[in-house]
Coordinates of C-alpha atoms in Angstrom, one line a residue:
X1 CA 97.7 99.4 111.7
X2 CA 99.2 102.5 109.9
X3 CA 97.0 104.4 107.4
X4 CA 96.8 102.8 104.1
X5 CA 97.2 104.2 100.6
X6 CA 96.4 102.4 97.6
X7 CA 97.2 102.4 94.0
X8 CA 93.8 102.0 92.0
X9 CA 94.4 100.2 88.6
X10 CA 92.0 102.1 86.5
X11 CA 90.8 99.5 84.1
X12 CA 87.6 100.8 82.5
X13 CA 88.1 102.0 79.1
X14 CA 87.0 105.6 80.1
X15 CA 89.9 105.7 82.5
X16 CA 92.2 103.9 79.9
X17 CA 91.2 106.9 77.7
X18 CA 92.0 109.6 80.5
X19 CA 95.5 108.0 81.2
X20 CA 96.7 106.7 78.1
X21 CA 100.4 108.0 77.0
X22 CA 99.7 111.4 78.4
X23 CA 97.3 113.4 80.7
X24 CA 95.5 114.8 77.5
X25 CA 91.9 114.3 76.6
X26 CA 90.5 111.4 74.9
X27 CA 89.8 113.4 71.7
X28 CA 93.3 114.7 71.6
X29 CA 94.3 111.2 71.8
X30 CA 92.5 110.0 68.8
X31 CA 94.6 112.6 67.1
X32 CA 97.8 111.3 68.3
X33 CA 99.2 110.7 65.0
X34 CA 98.8 114.3 64.2
X35 CA 99.6 116.1 67.5
X36 CA 102.8 115.5 69.0
X37 CA 102.3 114.2 72.7
X38 CA 103.8 115.9 75.7
X39 CA 106.2 113.8 77.7
X40 CA 104.6 111.9 80.6
X41 CA 106.4 112.7 83.8
X42 CA 106.2 111.1 87.4
X43 CA 107.5 113.2 89.9
X44 CA 109.8 112.0 92.6
X45 CA 108.6 113.1 96.0
X46 CA 111.8 112.6 97.9
X47 CA 110.7 109.2 99.8
X48 CA 112.3 106.0 100.1
X49 CA 112.1 103.2 97.4
X50 CA 112.5 99.5 97.7
X51 CA 115.9 98.5 96.5
X52 CA 118.2 95.7 96.8
X53 CA 117.0 92.2 97.6
X54 CA 113.3 92.1 98.0
X55 CA 111.4 89.0 99.3
X56 CA 107.8 88.6 98.0
X57 CA 105.6 86.8 100.4
X58 CA 102.2 85.5 99.2
X59 CA 98.9 84.7 100.9
X60 CA 96.7 82.7 98.6
X61 CA 93.2 83.3 99.8
X62 CA 90.7 81.0 98.6
X63 CA 91.0 77.9 96.2
X64 CA 93.7 78.2 93.6
X65 CA 94.8 75.2 91.7
X66 CA 98.3 74.1 91.6
X67 CA 98.7 75.3 88.0
X68 CA 97.3 78.5 88.8
X69 CA 99.6 79.0 91.9
X70 CA 102.6 78.1 89.5
X71 CA 101.7 80.6 86.9
X72 CA 101.8 83.4 89.2
X73 CA 104.9 82.2 91.2
X74 CA 106.7 81.5 87.9
X75 CA 106.1 85.3 87.0
X76 CA 107.5 86.7 90.4
X77 CA 110.5 84.2 89.9
X78 CA 111.0 85.4 86.8
X79 CA 111.4 89.1 87.5
X80 CA 115.0 88.5 88.5
X81 CA 116.0 85.6 86.4
X82 CA 118.6 86.3 83.9
X83 CA 118.5 83.0 82.1
X84 CA 115.7 83.4 79.9
X85 CA 115.4 84.2 76.2
X86 CA 114.4 87.8 75.1
X87 CA 112.0 89.4 75.4
X88 CA 112.1 88.5 79.0
X89 CA 110.2 89.2 82.2
X90 CA 113.6 90.2 83.8
X91 CA 114.1 92.7 81.1
X92 CA 110.8 94.2 81.7
X93 CA 111.6 94.6 85.5
X94 CA 115.1 96.1 84.7
X95 CA 113.3 99.4 84.0
X96 CA 112.8 99.6 87.7
X97 CA 116.6 100.0 88.0
X98 CA 116.5 103.4 86.3
X99 CA 114.4 104.7 89.2
X100 CA 116.5 106.2 91.9
X101 CA 118.5 103.7 94.2
X102 CA 119.5 101.0 91.6
X103 CA 118.5 97.5 91.1
X104 CA 115.8 95.6 92.9
X105 CA 116.2 92.0 92.9
X106 CA 113.1 89.9 93.8
X107 CA 112.8 86.4 95.4
X108 CA 109.6 84.4 96.4
X109 CA 109.4 84.1 100.2
X110 CA 106.6 82.6 102.5
X111 CA 103.6 81.1 100.9
X112 CA 100.5 80.6 102.9
X113 CA 97.4 78.9 101.8
X114 CA 94.2 80.1 103.3
X115 CA 91.5 78.0 101.4
X116 CA 88.8 78.3 104.2
X117 CA 88.4 82.0 103.7
X118 CA 89.3 82.7 107.2
X119 CA 88.1 86.4 107.1
X120 CA 85.1 85.5 104.9
X121 CA 84.5 86.1 101.2
X122 CA 84.2 89.9 101.4
X123 CA 87.1 91.9 102.2
X124 CA 87.9 95.4 103.2
X125 CA 91.2 97.1 103.0
X126 CA 91.6 96.5 106.6
X127 CA 91.3 92.8 106.3
X128 CA 93.5 92.8 103.3
X129 CA 96.1 94.4 105.5
X130 CA 95.7 91.7 108.4
X131 CA 95.9 89.0 105.7
X132 CA 99.2 90.7 104.4
X133 CA 100.5 90.6 107.8
X134 CA 100.5 87.0 108.2
X135 CA 102.9 86.4 105.6
X136 CA 105.5 88.9 107.0
X137 CA 108.6 88.1 108.3
X138 CA 109.2 91.4 110.1
X139 CA 112.0 92.1 107.6
X140 CA 112.1 95.6 106.1
X141 CA 112.7 94.5 102.5
X142 CA 109.8 92.5 101.8
X143 CA 106.2 93.1 100.0
X144 CA 103.5 90.8 101.2
X145 CA 101.1 90.1 98.7
X146 CA 97.4 88.7 98.8
X147 CA 96.0 87.1 96.1
X148 CA 92.3 86.3 96.2
X149 CA 90.4 83.7 94.2
X150 CA 87.3 84.5 91.7
X151 CA 84.8 83.9 94.5
X152 CA 86.2 86.7 96.8
X153 CA 84.7 90.1 96.8
X154 CA 87.0 93.0 97.8
X155 CA 85.9 96.5 98.3
X156 CA 86.3 98.6 94.9
X157 CA 87.2 95.4 93.1
X158 CA 85.9 95.7 89.5
X159 CA 84.7 99.1 90.0
X160 CA 87.8 101.2 90.4
X161 CA 90.6 98.7 90.6
X162 CA 91.8 95.1 89.9
X163 CA 94.6 95.3 92.7
X164 CA 96.2 97.8 94.9
X165 CA 99.3 98.3 97.1
X166 CA 99.9 100.0 100.4
X167 CA 101.9 100.1 103.7
X168 CA 101.4 99.5 107.4
X169 CA 102.6 97.6 110.3
X170 CA 106.4 98.3 111.2
X171 CA 109.7 97.7 109.2
X172 CA 113.0 97.9 110.6
X173 CA 114.2 101.0 108.7
X174 CA 111.0 102.8 107.4
X175 CA 108.7 101.9 110.3
X176 CA 106.2 100.6 107.5
X177 CA 105.9 97.3 105.5
X178 CA 104.7 97.3 102.0
X179 CA 101.8 94.9 100.9
X180 CA 99.6 94.5 97.6
X181 CA 96.5 92.8 96.7
X182 CA 95.4 91.3 93.3
X183 CA 92.0 89.6 92.7
X184 CA 91.0 87.1 90.1
X185 CA 88.6 88.6 87.9
X186 CA 87.4 85.5 85.7
X187 CA 83.8 85.3 87.0
X188 CA 83.4 89.1 88.3
X189 CA 84.9 91.4 85.6
X190 CA 86.9 89.8 82.9
X191 CA 86.0 92.6 80.5
X192 CA 87.7 95.1 83.1
X193 CA 90.3 93.3 84.8
X194 CA 91.5 90.6 82.2
X195 CA 91.6 92.7 79.2
X196 CA 92.9 92.2 76.4
X197 CA 92.0 88.5 77.1
X198 CA 88.3 89.3 77.3
X199 CA 86.2 91.8 75.3
X200 CA 86.0 95.1 77.3
X201 CA 82.9 96.2 79.0
X202 CA 83.2 99.6 77.5
X203 CA 85.0 101.1 74.2
X204 CA 85.9 99.4 71.1
X205 CA 84.7 95.6 70.9
X206 CA 87.9 94.3 69.3
X207 CA 88.4 90.4 69.5
X208 CA 90.3 89.3 72.6
X209 CA 93.6 87.8 72.6
X210 CA 94.4 84.4 73.7
X211 CA 96.0 84.2 77.2
X212 CA 99.5 82.7 77.1
X213 CA 98.8 80.2 79.9
X214 CA 95.2 79.3 78.9
X215 CA 93.6 81.0 82.0
X216 CA 91.8 84.4 81.3
X217 CA 91.6 85.1 85.1
X218 CA 95.2 84.2 86.1
X219 CA 96.7 85.7 83.0
X220 CA 94.7 88.9 83.9
X221 CA 96.0 88.7 87.4
X222 CA 99.7 88.6 86.2
X223 CA 99.0 92.0 84.4
X224 CA 97.6 93.4 87.6
X225 CA 100.5 91.7 89.9
X226 CA 103.0 93.3 87.5
X227 CA 101.3 96.6 88.0
X228 CA 101.1 96.7 91.8
X229 CA 104.6 95.2 92.3
X230 CA 106.2 97.8 90.1
X231 CA 104.1 100.6 92.1
X232 CA 105.2 98.9 95.3
X233 CA 108.8 99.4 94.8
X234 CA 108.9 102.6 93.1
X235 CA 106.2 104.2 95.5
X236 CA 105.8 102.2 98.3
X237 CA 105.0 104.7 101.0
X238 CA 103.1 107.5 98.8
X239 CA 106.1 109.6 98.7
X240 CA 108.2 107.9 95.8
X241 CA 107.3 108.4 92.0
X242 CA 103.8 109.1 90.9
X243 CA 101.8 111.8 89.1
X244 CA 98.7 113.2 90.5
X245 CA 97.5 112.9 94.0
X246 CA 98.5 110.5 96.7
X247 CA 95.1 108.8 97.1
X248 CA 94.8 108.2 93.2
X249 CA 98.3 108.3 91.9
X250 CA 99.5 107.3 88.4
X251 CA 102.6 105.1 88.9
X252 CA 105.1 103.1 87.2
X253 CA 102.9 100.9 85.3
X254 CA 99.3 102.4 85.7
X255 CA 100.6 105.6 84.2
X256 CA 100.7 103.5 81.1
X257 CA 97.5 101.8 81.2
X258 CA 96.3 99.7 78.0
X259 CA 99.8 99.7 76.5
X260 CA 101.4 96.3 75.7
X261 CA 103.3 96.6 72.5
X262 CA 104.3 99.4 70.2
X263 CA 101.5 101.2 68.2
X264 CA 99.1 100.6 70.9
X265 CA 96.0 102.9 71.0
X266 CA 92.5 102.8 73.1
X267 CA 91.1 99.4 72.2
X268 CA 94.1 98.0 70.6
X269 CA 97.0 96.6 73.0
X270 CA 99.8 97.2 70.4
X271 CA 102.0 94.8 68.5
X272 CA 102.7 91.7 70.6
X273 CA 104.3 88.3 69.8
X274 CA 101.9 85.5 68.5
X275 CA 102.6 81.9 69.6
X276 CA 102.2 80.0 66.4
X277 CA 101.4 76.8 68.0
X278 CA 98.9 78.0 70.5
X279 CA 97.7 81.1 69.0
X280 CA 98.3 83.0 72.3
X281 CA 99.6 86.4 72.5
X282 CA 102.8 87.4 74.8
X283 CA 105.6 89.8 75.0
X284 CA 107.7 88.3 77.6
X285 CA 109.2 84.9 78.6
X286 CA 110.0 83.6 82.0
X287 CA 111.4 80.9 83.8
X288 CA 110.4 77.2 82.6
X289 CA 109.7 78.8 79.3
X290 CA 106.4 80.2 80.6
X291 CA 105.0 83.2 78.6
X292 CA 103.4 86.3 79.9
X293 CA 101.7 89.5 78.8
X294 CA 103.2 92.6 80.5
X295 CA 102.0 96.3 80.5
X296 CA 104.4 98.9 79.5
X297 CA 106.3 100.6 82.2
X298 CA 107.4 104.2 82.6
X299 CA 110.9 104.8 81.9
X300 CA 112.3 107.8 83.8
X301 CA 115.3 108.3 81.6
X302 CA 113.0 108.8 78.5
X303 CA 109.9 109.9 80.1
X304 CA 108.0 107.4 78.0
X305 CA 106.0 104.3 78.4
X306 CA 108.4 101.5 77.7
X307 CA 107.5 98.4 75.9
X308 CA 109.2 94.9 75.4
X309 CA 108.3 94.6 71.8

């Protein structure tokens, strides 16, 4: 297996403070209403991006209910569905078109159920890569995603990341295949990897939002999955778009940590849409009318973190 690089989703509030809107200090950010922020710049490092038709293959590692699987699959299917009302998941994904190379159309491919924990309940990066390879069809334009249930411990999970993406194996054009991983934080760290649907471990203790699909862990996984998929297509092989170092980059979404709507600041997710029937908060609508809360994505045309609402 080729060497693996990972996008760490920095989720503690200390890290959210240090990556929020621009690379200035937390103290400066508290004065954001008084001091003009510098543009956030993700540099393009001249490497290939994933563009065109992309297949997302999924390994379900552990025990996910049919409802939980449908929430996550519906989200992926929504990325390129243009028949949903605004604000839509697909309009969020269209920001990736503004990166070099044009549009990226996503479709769900292979799905593998591994309910017996074939590699155990403690996974290393090497085991994640091996699991991702099981779903691969050998095609170049694919991202193989491993989703782990709430009982699985993954190196770095809850400590420095909620998910990651990397590359390995062999593709037809680049010589490498892209893969990603996201864990269910429901029992291990909902205050880190399911915020704003759970009170944070650190920082301002604001009331949590009601998750749009009624599942704190899986709705949190949608946020992490959105983050790693955006990173996987805009920086698949460590030489695409990012700020900082290759081993700890700020990427398309991770550069905008904690921002879900306009007016966001540390501890406040920003203005989002409230479902008057359920009281749930969301900012994007997907297939089958399913609602999601999606993080802001860096827009290379404006050099800002773009929100849907």
